[in-house]
């Protein structure tokens, strides 16, 4: 029974290096909030296993110490798994972790390059707005209740579903229709839940490249 639990622990340890590799992959490629959980699990296992294979190959090529998380002793029904010494186990794990992180980065870069060359990158509009357009810009948020606020986005989660697209607006100014202008409020921050948001617009900065001048008649 002890051998069984030892085996489970070792399997878990062998697989965990795939987690940081997957995080790097997702950072490079971007996340999909519609992706099924099983895809994430398969990716973690794949990156972890490729990292393990690379570690074993590199160790063999450079005549390094025999890489193994376990020593198999005994034969037949009496075979047991015995973890190696602490320092050997630590070196094996850290090496595996490093290679798995590298695998995640390389796979993410290759996937991103392929999508760019074949024109298949189609980011969700919300993620594109938050990550590429709203930074260092004023935004105007129109609520479903008819209020209009201008401010800078302090926090807004990306790669989430529509029901989680809340906004924390810094130093919000409220639009006064009678005076036709935005006036600073007493609020330092205002939290706007997704179900209260009607639309979000990003204001133009002087350094932004535009095809037309503000107020120009287009047609």
Short mmCIF file of C-alpha atoms in Angstrom, two decimals:
data_model
loop_
_atom_site.label_atom_id
_atom_site.label_comp_id
_atom_site.label_asym_id
_atom_site.label_seq_id
_atom_site.Cartn_x
_atom_site.Cartn_y
_atom_site.Cartn_z
CA UNK A 1 0.00 0.00 0.00
CA UNK A 2 2.90 2.35 0.79
CA UNK A 3 4.32 1.73 -2.67
CA UNK A 4 0.96 2.61 -4.22
CA UNK A 5 0.75 5.98 -2.46
CA UNK A 6 4.41 6.66 -3.21
CA UNK A 7 3.68 6.01 -6.86
CA UNK A 8 0.74 8.44 -6.82
CA UNK A 9 2.86 11.17 -5.23
CA UNK A 10 5.64 10.63 -7.75
CA UNK A 11 3.20 10.77 -10.68
CA UNK A 12 1.83 14.05 -9.32
CA UNK A 13 5.35 15.47 -8.94
CA UNK A 14 6.31 14.40 -12.45
CA UNK A 15 3.25 16.13 -13.93
CA UNK A 16 3.38 19.45 -12.04
CA UNK A 17 6.26 20.96 -14.10
CA UNK A 18 3.75 21.20 -16.94
CA UNK A 19 1.78 23.85 -15.02
CA UNK A 20 4.27 26.75 -15.29
CA UNK A 21 4.97 25.72 -18.87
CA UNK A 22 1.27 25.99 -19.65
CA UNK A 23 1.08 29.39 -17.94
CA UNK A 24 3.85 30.68 -20.19
CA UNK A 25 2.13 29.16 -23.22
CA UNK A 26 -1.16 30.87 -22.37
CA UNK A 27 0.61 34.17 -21.73
CA UNK A 28 2.13 34.09 -25.21
CA UNK A 29 -0.87 32.74 -27.10
CA UNK A 30 -3.67 34.23 -25.03
CA UNK A 31 -6.46 32.45 -23.25
CA UNK A 32 -9.88 31.36 -24.41
CA UNK A 33 -12.62 31.66 -21.78
CA UNK A 34 -14.71 29.21 -23.82
CA UNK A 35 -12.04 26.53 -23.76
CA UNK A 36 -13.02 23.28 -22.07
CA UNK A 37 -11.11 22.28 -18.95
CA UNK A 38 -9.97 19.02 -20.51
CA UNK A 39 -7.94 20.95 -23.11
CA UNK A 40 -6.02 22.70 -20.34
CA UNK A 41 -5.33 19.40 -18.56
CA UNK A 42 -4.11 17.72 -21.74
CA UNK A 43 -1.82 20.69 -22.47
CA UNK A 44 -0.31 20.55 -18.97
CA UNK A 45 0.36 16.81 -19.31
CA UNK A 46 1.82 17.20 -22.80
CA UNK A 47 4.18 20.02 -21.83
CA UNK A 48 5.24 18.15 -18.69
CA UNK A 49 5.95 14.94 -20.60
CA UNK A 50 7.89 16.71 -23.38
CA UNK A 51 9.93 18.50 -20.71
CA UNK A 52 10.67 15.16 -19.07
CA UNK A 53 11.76 13.58 -22.35
CA UNK A 54 14.03 16.52 -23.17
CA UNK A 55 15.61 16.37 -19.73
CA UNK A 56 16.38 12.66 -20.11
CA UNK A 57 17.80 13.16 -23.62
CA UNK A 58 20.03 16.08 -22.62
CA UNK A 59 21.29 14.15 -19.61
CA UNK A 60 22.16 11.19 -21.84
CA UNK A 61 23.79 13.31 -24.57
CA UNK A 62 26.07 15.15 -22.16
CA UNK A 63 26.80 12.02 -20.13
CA UNK A 64 25.14 13.46 -17.09
CA UNK A 65 23.89 11.43 -14.15
CA UNK A 66 21.13 8.97 -14.86
CA UNK A 67 17.95 11.00 -14.63
CA UNK A 68 15.17 9.35 -12.70
CA UNK A 69 12.63 10.28 -10.08
CA UNK A 70 12.64 6.70 -8.82
CA UNK A 71 14.79 3.60 -8.57
CA UNK A 72 13.07 0.34 -9.39
CA UNK A 73 14.26 -2.38 -7.03
CA UNK A 74 13.20 -5.98 -6.87
CA UNK A 75 11.61 -8.02 -9.61
CA UNK A 76 8.25 -9.44 -10.43
CA UNK A 77 5.48 -8.97 -7.90
CA UNK A 78 7.93 -7.68 -5.30
CA UNK A 79 9.14 -4.71 -7.37
CA UNK A 80 8.89 -1.42 -5.49
CA UNK A 81 9.47 2.24 -6.26
CA UNK A 82 12.12 3.91 -4.13
CA UNK A 83 12.61 7.70 -4.42
CA UNK A 84 16.26 8.76 -4.90
CA UNK A 85 18.20 10.84 -2.41
CA UNK A 86 16.88 14.31 -1.64
CA UNK A 87 19.48 16.30 -3.59
CA UNK A 88 19.16 14.01 -6.63
CA UNK A 89 15.40 14.35 -6.56
CA UNK A 90 15.66 18.14 -6.27
CA UNK A 91 18.04 18.40 -9.23
CA UNK A 92 15.80 16.17 -11.31
CA UNK A 93 12.71 18.21 -10.47
CA UNK A 94 14.31 21.62 -11.05
CA UNK A 95 15.77 20.47 -14.36
CA UNK A 96 12.40 19.09 -15.43
CA UNK A 97 10.72 22.33 -14.37
CA UNK A 98 13.15 24.42 -16.41
CA UNK A 99 12.77 22.37 -19.57
CA UNK A 100 8.96 22.31 -19.26
CA UNK A 101 8.88 26.10 -18.96
CA UNK A 102 11.03 26.31 -22.09
CA UNK A 103 8.71 23.92 -23.91
CA UNK A 104 5.72 26.08 -23.02
CA UNK A 105 7.46 29.23 -24.27
CA UNK A 106 8.58 27.63 -27.54
CA UNK A 107 5.19 26.07 -28.25
CA UNK A 108 3.44 29.34 -27.49
CA UNK A 109 5.77 31.30 -29.77
CA UNK A 110 5.42 28.75 -32.59
CA UNK A 111 1.62 28.73 -32.28
CA UNK A 112 1.47 32.53 -32.30
CA UNK A 113 3.76 32.76 -35.36
CA UNK A 114 1.69 30.20 -37.24
CA UNK A 115 -1.56 32.02 -36.53
CA UNK A 116 -0.11 35.38 -37.56
CA UNK A 117 1.21 34.06 -40.86
CA UNK A 118 -2.02 32.30 -41.71
CA UNK A 119 -4.25 35.13 -40.53
CA UNK A 120 -6.10 33.02 -37.98
CA UNK A 121 -5.61 35.21 -34.90
CA UNK A 122 -9.03 36.51 -33.96
CA UNK A 123 -8.89 37.94 -30.42
CA UNK A 124 -12.10 38.55 -28.58
CA UNK A 125 -13.08 42.21 -28.89
CA UNK A 126 -13.13 42.70 -25.11
CA UNK A 127 -9.61 41.27 -24.63
CA UNK A 128 -8.30 43.35 -27.55
CA UNK A 129 -9.83 46.51 -26.08
CA UNK A 130 -8.43 45.98 -22.59
CA UNK A 131 -4.97 44.73 -23.56
CA UNK A 132 -4.17 46.82 -26.63
CA UNK A 133 -6.25 49.99 -26.69
CA UNK A 134 -7.36 51.14 -23.24
CA UNK A 135 -3.94 51.50 -21.58
CA UNK A 136 -2.96 55.15 -20.95
CA UNK A 137 -6.27 56.33 -22.40
CA UNK A 138 -9.39 57.84 -20.97
CA UNK A 139 -12.44 55.66 -21.43
CA UNK A 140 -16.11 56.54 -21.45
CA UNK A 141 -18.49 54.01 -19.89
CA UNK A 142 -22.21 54.23 -20.58
CA UNK A 143 -24.39 52.37 -18.09
CA UNK A 144 -27.71 50.68 -18.66
CA UNK A 145 -29.26 53.26 -16.30
CA UNK A 146 -28.21 56.13 -18.55
CA UNK A 147 -25.23 57.40 -16.55
CA UNK A 148 -22.03 58.22 -18.42
CA UNK A 149 -18.63 58.11 -16.70
CA UNK A 150 -15.18 59.05 -17.98
CA UNK A 151 -11.99 57.86 -16.31
CA UNK A 152 -9.05 55.49 -16.60
CA UNK A 153 -9.45 51.76 -16.15
CA UNK A 154 -7.76 50.68 -12.94
CA UNK A 155 -8.75 47.02 -13.22
CA UNK A 156 -10.63 44.96 -15.79
CA UNK A 157 -10.30 41.20 -16.11
CA UNK A 158 -9.43 39.85 -19.54
CA UNK A 159 -9.99 36.36 -20.92
CA UNK A 160 -13.27 36.01 -19.03
CA UNK A 161 -16.87 35.52 -20.06
CA UNK A 162 -19.30 38.42 -20.59
CA UNK A 163 -20.80 38.08 -17.11
CA UNK A 164 -17.37 38.69 -15.51
CA UNK A 165 -16.31 41.77 -17.46
CA UNK A 166 -16.47 44.19 -14.55
CA UNK A 167 -14.57 47.49 -14.56
CA UNK A 168 -12.91 49.45 -11.77
CA UNK A 169 -12.72 53.05 -12.97
CA UNK A 170 -10.20 55.48 -11.45
CA UNK A 171 -11.20 59.09 -10.65
CA UNK A 172 -14.47 58.90 -12.57
CA UNK A 173 -16.04 62.05 -14.01
CA UNK A 174 -19.79 62.11 -14.68
CA UNK A 175 -21.30 63.58 -17.82
CA UNK A 176 -23.73 66.47 -17.23
CA UNK A 177 -26.12 66.75 -20.16
CA UNK A 178 -27.31 70.23 -19.21
CA UNK A 179 -23.78 71.62 -19.05
CA UNK A 180 -22.56 69.36 -21.88
CA UNK A 181 -19.38 68.27 -20.16
CA UNK A 182 -17.71 65.79 -17.84
CA UNK A 183 -17.24 66.91 -14.25
CA UNK A 184 -15.06 65.30 -11.62
CA UNK A 185 -16.92 63.44 -8.88
CA UNK A 186 -16.00 62.89 -5.25
CA UNK A 187 -15.21 59.25 -6.02
CA UNK A 188 -11.63 58.01 -6.21
CA UNK A 189 -12.73 54.71 -7.75
CA UNK A 190 -16.04 53.34 -8.92
CA UNK A 191 -16.87 49.68 -9.49
CA UNK A 192 -19.07 49.00 -12.50
CA UNK A 193 -20.37 45.42 -12.74
CA UNK A 194 -20.74 43.91 -16.19
CA UNK A 195 -24.54 43.79 -16.05
CA UNK A 196 -24.57 47.58 -15.53
CA UNK A 197 -22.30 48.39 -18.49
CA UNK A 198 -23.93 49.31 -21.78
CA UNK A 199 -20.80 50.26 -23.73
CA UNK A 200 -17.15 51.23 -23.32
CA UNK A 201 -15.38 53.77 -25.59
CA UNK A 202 -11.67 54.64 -25.64
CA UNK A 203 -10.86 58.33 -26.07
CA UNK A 204 -8.23 59.46 -28.58
CA UNK A 205 -4.79 60.59 -27.45
CA UNK A 206 -2.80 63.16 -29.50
CA UNK A 207 -0.16 60.54 -30.38
CA UNK A 208 -2.70 58.02 -31.70
CA UNK A 209 -2.56 57.29 -35.43
CA UNK A 210 -5.85 58.14 -37.12
CA UNK A 211 -7.18 58.06 -40.66
CA UNK A 212 -9.35 61.09 -40.04
CA UNK A 213 -9.31 64.24 -37.94
CA UNK A 214 -11.76 64.64 -35.08
CA UNK A 215 -14.88 66.38 -36.36
CA UNK A 216 -13.94 65.81 -40.00
CA UNK A 217 -16.78 65.00 -42.38
CA UNK A 218 -16.12 61.53 -43.75
CA UNK A 219 -18.84 61.23 -46.39
#
